[in-house]
mmCIF file of C-alpha atoms in Angstrom:
data_model
loop_
_atom_site.group_PDB
_atom_site.id
_atom_site.type_symbol
_atom_site.label_atom_id
_atom_site.label_comp_id
_atom_site.label_asym_id
_atom_site.label_seq_id
_atom_site.Cartn_x
_atom_site.Cartn_y
_atom_site.Cartn_z
ATOM 1 C CA MET A 300 13.316 12.877 3.246
ATOM 2 C CA PHE A 301 13.063 14.458 6.487
ATOM 3 C CA PHE A 302 13.056 12.671 9.367
ATOM 4 C CA SER A 303 11.009 15.562 10.584
ATOM 5 C CA ARG A 304 8.235 15.322 8.044
ATOM 6 C CA ILE A 305 7.383 11.880 8.481
ATOM 7 C CA ILE A 306 4.500 11.530 10.317
ATOM 8 C CA GLY A 307 2.481 8.712 12.044
ATOM 9 C CA GLN A 308 6.348 6.703 12.507
ATOM 10 C CA GLU A 309 7.534 7.884 16.018
ATOM 11 C CA LYS A 310 8.484 4.394 16.660
ATOM 12 C CA ALA A 311 10.425 3.727 13.987
ATOM 13 C CA LYS A 312 11.899 6.843 13.954
ATOM 14 C CA ARG A 313 13.090 6.236 17.627
ATOM 15 C CA LEU A 314 15.029 3.151 17.058
ATOM 16 C CA LEU A 315 17.126 4.137 13.990
ATOM 17 C CA GLU A 316 17.504 7.192 16.077
ATOM 18 C CA ASN A 317 19.269 5.397 19.275
ATOM 19 C CA VAL A 318 21.136 3.385 16.517
ATOM 20 C CA MET A 319 23.083 6.630 15.048
ATOM 21 C CA HIS A 320 23.100 7.626 18.454
ATOM 22 C CA ARG A 321 25.030 4.459 19.454
ATOM 23 C CA LYS A 322 27.217 4.556 16.430
ATOM 24 C CA ARG A 323 27.214 1.435 16.252
ATOM 25 C CA VAL A 324 24.485 0.794 12.617
ATOM 26 C CA PRO A 325 23.390 -2.482 11.511
ATOM 27 C CA HIS A 326 24.138 -3.978 8.211
ATOM 28 C CA ALA A 327 20.523 -5.259 7.800
ATOM 29 C CA TYR A 328 17.057 -3.267 8.248
ATOM 30 C CA LEU A 329 13.949 -4.855 7.507
ATOM 31 C CA PHE A 330 10.985 -2.270 6.690
ATOM 32 C CA THR A 331 7.897 -4.063 7.007
ATOM 33 C CA GLY A 332 4.411 -2.108 6.354
ATOM 34 C CA ILE A 333 2.223 -1.626 4.381
ATOM 35 C CA SER A 334 3.027 0.537 0.933
ATOM 36 C CA GLY A 335 2.380 3.742 1.258
ATOM 37 C CA ILE A 336 3.194 4.912 4.841
ATOM 38 C CA GLY A 337 6.583 6.217 4.685
ATOM 39 C CA LYS A 338 9.186 3.090 4.465
ATOM 40 C CA THR A 339 11.299 4.675 1.355
ATOM 41 C CA SER A 340 11.418 8.307 2.816
ATOM 42 C CA THR A 341 12.467 6.903 6.213
ATOM 43 C CA ALA A 342 15.201 5.342 4.015
ATOM 44 C CA LYS A 343 16.126 8.529 2.175
ATOM 45 C CA ALA A 344 16.372 10.330 5.224
ATOM 46 C CA PHE A 345 18.598 7.659 7.148
ATOM 47 C CA THR A 346 20.710 8.029 4.269
ATOM 48 C CA MET A 347 21.203 11.769 4.002
ATOM 49 C CA THR A 348 21.719 11.775 8.470
ATOM 50 C CA LEU A 349 24.099 8.534 7.839
ATOM 51 C CA ASN A 350 25.678 11.093 5.145
ATOM 52 C CA CYS A 351 25.903 14.295 6.495
ATOM 53 C CA PRO A 352 28.733 14.833 8.123
ATOM 54 C CA THR A 353 27.188 18.775 10.260
ATOM 55 C CA SER A 354 24.047 16.454 11.150
ATOM 56 C CA SER A 355 23.661 16.761 14.978
ATOM 57 C CA GLY A 356 20.298 15.799 15.366
ATOM 58 C CA LEU A 357 17.878 13.111 13.526
ATOM 59 C CA ASP A 358 17.929 15.302 10.181
ATOM 60 C CA GLY A 359 20.525 15.882 8.099
ATOM 61 C CA CYS A 360 21.256 19.273 7.293
ATOM 62 C CA GLY A 361 20.052 19.462 3.820
ATOM 63 C CA VAL A 362 22.530 21.647 2.119
ATOM 64 C CA CYS A 363 25.544 20.204 2.435
ATOM 65 C CA PRO A 364 26.760 18.681 -0.641
ATOM 66 C CA SER A 365 25.208 14.899 0.164
ATOM 67 C CA CYS A 366 22.395 16.267 1.625
ATOM 68 C CA ARG A 367 21.362 18.557 -2.125
ATOM 69 C CA LYS A 368 22.469 15.669 -3.974
ATOM 70 C CA ILE A 369 20.068 13.219 -1.721
ATOM 71 C CA LEU A 370 17.145 15.808 -1.915
ATOM 72 C CA ASN A 371 17.735 16.252 -5.686
ATOM 73 C CA GLY A 372 17.883 12.617 -6.626
ATOM 74 C CA ASN A 373 21.036 11.917 -7.324
ATOM 75 C CA PHE A 374 22.762 10.612 -5.066
ATOM 76 C CA PRO A 375 25.160 7.841 -6.237
ATOM 77 C CA ASP A 376 24.739 5.849 -2.327
ATOM 78 C CA PHE A 377 21.632 5.547 -2.127
ATOM 79 C CA VAL A 378 20.683 2.172 -4.906
ATOM 80 C CA THR A 379 17.350 0.848 -5.036
ATOM 81 C CA ILE A 380 16.235 -2.515 -6.661
ATOM 82 C CA LYS A 381 12.408 -2.729 -7.820
ATOM 83 C CA PRO A 382 11.103 -5.918 -9.363
ATOM 84 C CA ASP A 383 11.754 -6.496 -12.986
ATOM 85 C CA GLY A 384 8.123 -7.109 -14.219
ATOM 86 C CA ARG A 385 6.827 -9.543 -11.469
ATOM 87 C CA LYS A 386 10.134 -10.473 -9.842
ATOM 88 C CA ILE A 387 13.397 -9.315 -8.599
ATOM 89 C CA LYS A 388 15.429 -11.851 -10.448
ATOM 90 C CA ILE A 389 19.074 -13.226 -9.473
ATOM 91 C CA GLU A 390 20.526 -11.079 -12.248
ATOM 92 C CA GLN A 391 19.610 -7.520 -10.318
ATOM 93 C CA ILE A 392 21.208 -9.059 -7.125
ATOM 94 C CA ARG A 393 24.224 -10.447 -8.948
ATOM 95 C CA GLU A 394 24.324 -6.713 -10.332
ATOM 96 C CA LEU A 395 24.337 -5.187 -6.785
ATOM 97 C CA ASN A 396 26.916 -7.885 -5.157
ATOM 98 C CA ARG A 397 28.894 -6.397 -8.258
ATOM 99 C CA SER A 398 28.703 -2.855 -7.404
ATOM 100 C CA LEU A 399 29.596 -4.064 -3.600
ATOM 101 C CA GLY A 400 32.867 -4.336 -4.265
ATOM 102 C CA TYR A 401 33.590 -0.681 -4.673
ATOM 103 C CA ALA A 402 33.628 1.117 -2.005
ATOM 104 C CA PRO A 403 31.034 3.784 -1.270
ATOM 105 C CA LEU A 404 31.151 6.880 -3.565
ATOM 106 C CA SER A 405 30.601 9.441 -1.182
ATOM 107 C CA GLY A 406 33.387 8.137 1.398
ATOM 108 C CA GLY A 407 30.166 7.778 4.152
ATOM 109 C CA PHE A 408 27.637 4.657 3.686
ATOM 110 C CA ARG A 409 25.924 3.128 0.524
ATOM 111 C CA VAL A 410 22.580 3.014 0.914
ATOM 112 C CA CYS A 411 20.711 -0.496 -0.847
ATOM 113 C CA VAL A 412 17.295 -0.231 -0.768
ATOM 114 C CA ILE A 413 15.218 -3.712 -2.109
ATOM 115 C CA HIS A 414 11.527 -2.402 -2.851
ATOM 116 C CA ARG A 415 9.386 -5.601 -1.772
ATOM 117 C CA ALA A 416 11.580 -7.729 -1.095
ATOM 118 C CA GLU A 417 9.173 -10.659 -0.889
ATOM 119 C CA THR A 418 9.258 -10.873 -4.954
ATOM 120 C CA MET A 419 12.648 -12.253 -4.828
ATOM 121 C CA THR A 420 12.597 -15.634 -6.742
ATOM 122 C CA GLY A 421 13.728 -18.063 -4.844
ATOM 123 C CA GLU A 422 17.428 -17.890 -6.644
ATOM 124 C CA ALA A 423 17.517 -14.372 -5.807
ATOM 125 C CA ALA A 424 16.718 -14.886 -2.111
ATOM 126 C CA ASN A 425 19.856 -17.578 -1.718
ATOM 127 C CA SER A 426 21.933 -14.966 -3.759
ATOM 128 C CA PHE A 427 21.253 -12.439 -1.368
ATOM 129 C CA LEU A 428 20.789 -14.321 1.820
ATOM 130 C CA LYS A 429 25.239 -15.113 0.824
ATOM 131 C CA THR A 430 26.093 -11.155 0.572
ATOM 132 C CA LEU A 431 23.860 -10.760 3.796
ATOM 133 C CA GLU A 432 26.154 -13.403 5.406
ATOM 134 C CA GLU A 433 29.573 -11.464 4.454
ATOM 135 C CA PRO A 434 28.433 -8.255 3.873
ATOM 136 C CA PRO A 435 30.801 -5.882 2.224
ATOM 137 C CA SER A 436 31.656 -2.543 4.552
ATOM 138 C CA GLY A 437 30.523 0.563 4.057
ATOM 139 C CA ASN A 438 27.062 -0.570 2.757
ATOM 140 C CA ILE A 439 23.719 -0.861 4.379
ATOM 141 C CA PHE A 440 20.522 -2.836 2.803
ATOM 142 C CA VAL A 441 16.719 -1.953 3.552
ATOM 143 C CA LEU A 442 14.598 -4.514 2.724
ATOM 144 C CA ASN A 443 11.075 -2.946 2.212
ATOM 145 C CA ALA A 444 8.713 -6.078 2.371
ATOM 146 C CA THR A 445 4.711 -5.615 3.669
ATOM 147 C CA GLU A 446 5.143 -9.293 5.290
ATOM 148 C CA PRO A 447 8.129 -10.550 7.000
ATOM 149 C CA LEU A 448 6.519 -13.864 7.002
ATOM 150 C CA ASP A 449 7.099 -13.681 2.703
ATOM 151 C CA LEU A 450 10.893 -13.824 2.961
ATOM 152 C CA LEU A 451 13.415 -16.564 3.380
ATOM 153 C CA PRO A 452 13.493 -16.868 7.196
ATOM 154 C CA THR A 453 17.469 -16.954 6.952
ATOM 155 C CA ILE A 454 17.254 -13.386 5.411
ATOM 156 C CA VAL A 455 14.833 -12.348 8.134
ATOM 157 C CA SER A 456 16.927 -13.016 10.628
ATOM 158 C CA ARG A 457 19.617 -11.633 9.918
ATOM 159 C CA CYS A 458 17.744 -7.704 9.109
ATOM 160 C CA GLN A 459 16.780 -5.528 12.196
ATOM 161 C CA ARG A 460 13.230 -5.633 12.143
ATOM 162 C CA VAL A 461 11.470 -1.546 11.905
ATOM 163 C CA SER A 462 7.724 -2.228 11.788
ATOM 164 C CA PHE A 463 5.751 1.085 10.407
ATOM 165 C CA ARG A 464 1.657 1.015 11.026
ATOM 166 C CA PRO A 465 -1.174 2.047 9.128
ATOM 167 C CA LEU A 466 -1.234 5.726 9.532
ATOM 168 C CA LYS A 467 -4.271 7.076 11.635
ATOM 169 C CA THR A 468 -7.293 8.456 9.295
ATOM 170 C CA GLU A 469 -6.484 11.971 11.336
ATOM 171 C CA GLU A 470 -3.198 11.750 10.744
ATOM 172 C CA ILE A 471 -4.195 11.519 6.758
ATOM 173 C CA ILE A 472 -6.781 14.148 6.093
ATOM 174 C CA ARG A 473 -4.318 16.570 7.767
ATOM 175 C CA ARG A 474 -1.424 16.197 4.962
ATOM 176 C CA LEU A 475 -4.335 15.757 2.519
ATOM 177 C CA ASN A 476 -5.753 19.218 3.372
ATOM 178 C CA LYS A 477 -2.372 20.555 3.508
ATOM 179 C CA GLU A 478 -0.983 19.158 -0.477
ATOM 180 C CA THR A 479 -4.187 19.682 -2.168
ATOM 181 C CA ASP A 480 -7.230 21.937 -3.317
ATOM 182 C CA LEU A 481 -10.104 18.887 -2.564
ATOM 183 C CA ASP A 482 -12.536 19.890 -0.623
ATOM 184 C CA GLY A 483 -13.504 18.548 2.553
ATOM 185 C CA SER A 484 -16.283 15.494 1.789
ATOM 186 C CA SER A 485 -13.567 14.369 -0.591
ATOM 187 C CA VAL A 486 -10.534 14.480 1.360
ATOM 188 C CA ALA A 487 -12.704 12.101 4.262
ATOM 189 C CA VAL A 488 -13.653 9.739 1.559
ATOM 190 C CA LEU A 489 -10.215 9.782 0.363
ATOM 191 C CA ALA A 490 -8.623 9.307 3.434
ATOM 192 C CA GLY A 491 -11.277 6.545 4.672
ATOM 193 C CA ALA A 492 -10.621 4.906 1.899
ATOM 194 C CA ALA A 493 -6.450 4.772 1.714
ATOM 195 C CA HIS A 494 -6.771 1.724 4.498
ATOM 196 C CA GLY A 495 -3.793 3.983 6.595
ATOM 197 C CA SER A 496 -1.731 4.187 3.073
ATOM 198 C CA LEU A 497 -1.040 8.102 2.652
ATOM 199 C CA GLY A 498 0.852 7.161 -0.870
ATOM 200 C CA ARG A 499 -2.368 6.147 -1.957
ATOM 201 C CA ALA A 500 -4.515 8.709 -0.560
ATOM 202 C CA LEU A 501 -2.559 11.034 -2.636
ATOM 203 C CA GLU A 502 -2.503 8.669 -5.490
ATOM 204 C CA MET A 503 -6.507 8.579 -5.498
ATOM 205 C CA GLY A 504 -6.407 12.206 -4.988
ATOM 206 C CA GLU A 505 -4.363 13.047 -8.788
ATOM 207 C CA SER A 506 -6.717 9.914 -10.334
ATOM 208 C CA ASN A 507 -10.401 9.965 -11.659
ATOM 209 C CA TYR A 508 -10.636 7.472 -8.686
ATOM 210 C CA LEU A 509 -13.405 10.246 -6.877
ATOM 211 C CA GLU A 510 -15.356 9.739 -9.851
ATOM 212 C CA LYS A 511 -14.935 6.325 -10.483
ATOM 213 C CA ARG A 512 -16.132 5.596 -7.600
ATOM 214 C CA ARG A 513 -19.916 7.338 -7.206
ATOM 215 C CA ILE A 514 -19.733 5.424 -10.265
ATOM 216 C CA TRP A 515 -19.325 2.047 -8.964
ATOM 217 C CA ILE A 516 -21.328 2.751 -6.111
ATOM 218 C CA LYS A 517 -24.156 4.024 -7.788
ATOM 219 C CA LYS A 518 -24.151 0.324 -9.809
ATOM 220 C CA LEU A 519 -24.267 -1.144 -6.410
ATOM 221 C CA LEU A 520 -27.648 0.835 -5.693
ATOM 222 C CA GLU A 521 -29.167 -0.512 -9.068
ATOM 223 C CA LEU A 522 -28.279 -4.013 -8.389
ATOM 224 C CA TYR A 523 -30.911 -4.933 -6.652
ATOM 225 C CA ALA A 524 -33.895 -3.834 -8.957
ATOM 226 C CA ARG A 525 -31.951 -4.777 -11.961
ATOM 227 C CA SER A 526 -32.997 -8.849 -13.949
ATOM 228 C CA SER A 527 -30.640 -11.328 -13.851
ATOM 229 C CA ALA A 528 -29.736 -9.954 -17.496
ATOM 230 C CA GLU A 529 -28.663 -6.262 -16.639
ATOM 231 C CA ALA A 530 -27.011 -7.840 -14.117
ATOM 232 C CA MET A 531 -25.203 -10.148 -15.966
ATOM 233 C CA ASN A 532 -24.559 -6.575 -18.322
ATOM 234 C CA MET A 533 -23.397 -4.258 -15.082
ATOM 235 C CA ALA A 534 -20.409 -7.954 -14.258
ATOM 236 C CA VAL A 535 -19.198 -8.067 -18.005
ATOM 237 C CA GLU A 536 -18.779 -3.661 -18.623
ATOM 238 C CA SER A 537 -17.908 -3.745 -14.416
ATOM 239 C CA ALA A 538 -15.004 -6.869 -15.973
ATOM 240 C CA LYS A 539 -13.466 -4.364 -18.668
ATOM 241 C CA GLU A 540 -11.455 -2.172 -16.212
ATOM 242 C CA ALA A 541 -7.923 -2.699 -16.237
ATOM 243 C CA ARG A 542 -6.961 -5.596 -13.423
ATOM 244 C CA VAL A 543 -4.968 -3.459 -11.725
ATOM 245 C CA GLY A 544 -5.224 -1.034 -8.133
ATOM 246 C CA LEU A 545 -3.915 1.901 -6.959
ATOM 247 C CA ASP A 546 -2.854 0.029 -3.772
ATOM 248 C CA GLN A 547 -0.122 -1.706 -6.295
ATOM 249 C CA PRO A 548 3.224 -0.820 -6.399
ATOM 250 C CA GLY A 549 4.283 1.259 -9.367
ATOM 251 C CA ASN A 550 0.413 1.665 -10.795
ATOM 252 C CA LYS A 551 -1.575 5.009 -11.319
ATOM 253 C CA LYS A 552 -4.610 3.894 -12.656
ATOM 254 C CA VAL A 553 -7.616 3.027 -11.352
ATOM 255 C CA GLY A 554 -9.048 0.102 -12.447
ATOM 256 C CA LEU A 555 -10.302 -3.438 -10.830
ATOM 257 C CA PHE A 556 -9.244 -3.918 -7.807
ATOM 258 C CA ASP A 557 -9.985 -0.242 -7.436
ATOM 259 C CA LEU A 558 -13.691 -1.103 -7.598
ATOM 260 C CA LEU A 559 -13.588 -4.534 -5.552
ATOM 261 C CA SER A 560 -12.106 -2.035 -2.510
ATOM 262 C CA VAL A 561 -14.854 0.775 -3.221
ATOM 263 C CA TRP A 562 -17.355 -2.108 -3.269
ATOM 264 C CA ALA A 563 -16.210 -3.932 0.304
ATOM 265 C CA THR A 564 -15.730 -0.594 2.060
ATOM 266 C CA TRP A 565 -19.624 -0.228 1.192
ATOM 267 C CA TYR A 566 -20.521 -3.747 2.534
ATOM 268 C CA ARG A 567 -18.486 -2.716 5.562
ATOM 269 C CA ASP A 568 -20.497 0.365 6.542
ATOM 270 C CA LEU A 569 -23.826 -1.374 5.680
ATOM 271 C CA LEU A 570 -22.623 -3.469 8.928
ATOM 272 C CA LEU A 571 -21.196 0.091 10.769
ATOM 273 C CA VAL A 572 -24.824 1.557 10.481
ATOM 274 C CA ARG A 573 -26.815 -1.891 10.894
ATOM 275 C CA THR A 574 -24.820 -1.995 14.041
ATOM 276 C CA GLY A 575 -25.152 1.587 15.001
ATOM 277 C CA ALA A 576 -21.650 3.037 14.625
ATOM 278 C CA PRO A 577 -21.138 7.200 14.113
ATOM 279 C CA THR A 578 -20.902 8.955 11.120
ATOM 280 C CA GLY A 579 -16.984 9.000 11.457
ATOM 281 C CA LEU A 580 -16.254 5.967 11.146
ATOM 282 C CA LEU A 581 -18.221 5.481 7.167
ATOM 283 C CA VAL A 582 -15.535 5.552 4.557
ATOM 284 C CA ASN A 583 -18.648 6.181 2.488
ATOM 285 C CA GLY A 584 -20.631 8.564 4.878
ATOM 286 C CA ASP A 585 -21.494 10.884 2.008
ATOM 287 C CA PHE A 586 -24.075 8.683 0.740
ATOM 288 C CA ARG A 587 -25.261 7.867 4.639
ATOM 289 C CA GLU A 588 -29.072 7.938 3.604
ATOM 290 C CA GLN A 589 -28.885 5.533 1.224
ATOM 291 C CA LEU A 590 -26.810 3.033 3.766
ATOM 292 C CA GLU A 591 -29.001 3.440 6.237
ATOM 293 C CA LYS A 592 -32.337 2.576 3.317
ATOM 294 C CA THR A 593 -30.005 -0.026 2.123
ATOM 295 C CA ALA A 594 -29.117 -1.542 5.519
ATOM 296 C CA SER A 595 -32.708 -1.204 7.267
ATOM 297 C CA GLY A 596 -33.841 -3.477 3.934
ATOM 298 C CA MET A 597 -30.897 -6.637 4.036
ATOM 299 C CA PRO A 598 -30.723 -9.658 7.091
ATOM 300 C CA LEU A 599 -27.521 -8.756 8.751
ATOM 301 C CA GLN A 600 -26.076 -12.760 7.374
ATOM 302 C CA ASN A 601 -26.493 -11.373 3.918
ATOM 303 C CA LEU A 602 -24.599 -8.043 4.241
ATOM 304 C CA ILE A 603 -22.012 -10.585 6.091
ATOM 305 C CA GLU A 604 -22.557 -12.774 3.418
ATOM 306 C CA SER A 605 -22.301 -10.304 0.517
ATOM 307 C CA PHE A 606 -18.473 -8.394 2.258
ATOM 308 C CA HIS A 607 -17.320 -11.925 1.825
ATOM 309 C CA LEU A 608 -18.357 -12.538 -1.799
ATOM 310 C CA VAL A 609 -16.008 -9.468 -2.423
ATOM 311 C CA ASP A 610 -13.438 -10.128 -0.381
ATOM 312 C CA ARG A 611 -13.022 -13.865 -2.354
ATOM 313 C CA ALA A 612 -13.801 -12.351 -5.441
ATOM 314 C CA VAL A 613 -9.979 -10.101 -4.581
ATOM 315 C CA VAL A 614 -8.078 -13.440 -4.080
ATOM 316 C CA ASP A 615 -9.724 -14.894 -7.243
ATOM 317 C CA LEU A 616 -8.321 -11.949 -9.611
ATOM 318 C CA HIS A 617 -5.091 -12.226 -7.637
ATOM 319 C CA ARG A 618 -5.217 -15.897 -8.537
ATOM 320 C CA MET A 619 -5.789 -14.672 -11.982
ATOM 321 C CA ARG A 620 -8.542 -15.796 -12.559
ATOM 322 C CA ASN A 621 -10.623 -14.916 -15.394
ATOM 323 C CA PRO A 622 -12.175 -11.130 -14.801
ATOM 324 C CA THR A 623 -15.495 -11.781 -16.610
ATOM 325 C CA LEU A 624 -16.417 -14.924 -14.585
ATOM 326 C CA VAL A 625 -15.262 -13.685 -11.082
ATOM 327 C CA LEU A 626 -17.229 -10.713 -11.692
ATOM 328 C CA GLU A 627 -20.430 -12.451 -13.161
ATOM 329 C CA ASN A 628 -20.293 -14.633 -10.004
ATOM 330 C CA THR A 629 -19.432 -12.223 -7.170
ATOM 331 C CA VAL A 630 -22.629 -9.847 -8.955
ATOM 332 C CA LEU A 631 -25.587 -12.322 -9.096
ATOM 333 C CA ASN A 632 -24.738 -13.492 -6.290
ATOM 334 C CA LEU A 633 -24.664 -10.000 -4.287
ATOM 335 C CA ARG A 634 -28.731 -9.050 -6.780
ATOM 336 C CA LYS A 635 -29.407 -12.491 -4.864
ATOM 337 C CA PHE A 636 -28.461 -11.289 -1.009
ATOM 338 C CA GLY A 637 -30.079 -7.723 -1.515
ATOM 339 C CA ARG A 638 -33.129 -8.434 -3.604
ATOM 340 C CA THR A 639 -34.518 -8.661 -0.068
ATOM 341 C CA ASN A 640 -35.801 -5.275 0.586
ATOM 342 C CA HIS A 641 -37.024 -4.548 -2.638
#
């Protein structure tokens, strides 16, 4: 919750530091970027510095009453709103508006963080827009969203945008080495599979992701030698994984989206091996021998088609299509494209 401990977001931190030095803090911010890269931590650090009476730099002091409350998670003027189910609903925004009618309890700034702001219903978004048009003094809004295009343009135009970038693999590796007891090979796999999200990498490390990943890759390696009936059985068994993924906010268990993510990285690695890329670029570098054997026997176009098949399966599942049918179609086509090397 200190700016100095947030990794890889120097541009975002400099922007907020300049705002605080000028003593003219905009009333609304739009933090954009994938989950797990420091948007919420930055909002907390921002809240701490704004409300710290002795802060002379970017970080709060950490010892005054307001800093201690923020660090302990019980600061009354740090308000969060998260989707109720799949959406942020009008009732949640109305409740927020009612609370804004009272002055901040700390006497400083109240910071309201709206997680996954793009999930606001139309009614909720329009209600929140009215709040942005006439913001109560002493209140700062931070909207967290992956992509600003998913928000009302009128909301975006009233916010100071702060972009957060995916973290470098090396940055994630350093933090995982510092915060976990995982071996170097496991850390490398998690950092590569996290797609720039430290939060996702940490959650994968705390779950059974690494064990599941080896099982899922083993299924792919065996797929090309299986009969159609065996491939169908594999698809049915794979579809029993829960329709969740560790990249989905609030979820802590591996599931179907993680399985497909592993398969996507596998075909990405096959394409890299085929083009002679350095081992360091591979997510599944611990399977280098199997990757080289598979890549050498498959036409390049088949590798590309296989990658697109997995990508389409992810899209279909997000559209709530039947997971068993999606997996059957995907597995049978992957088998077809891969059988040329057997």
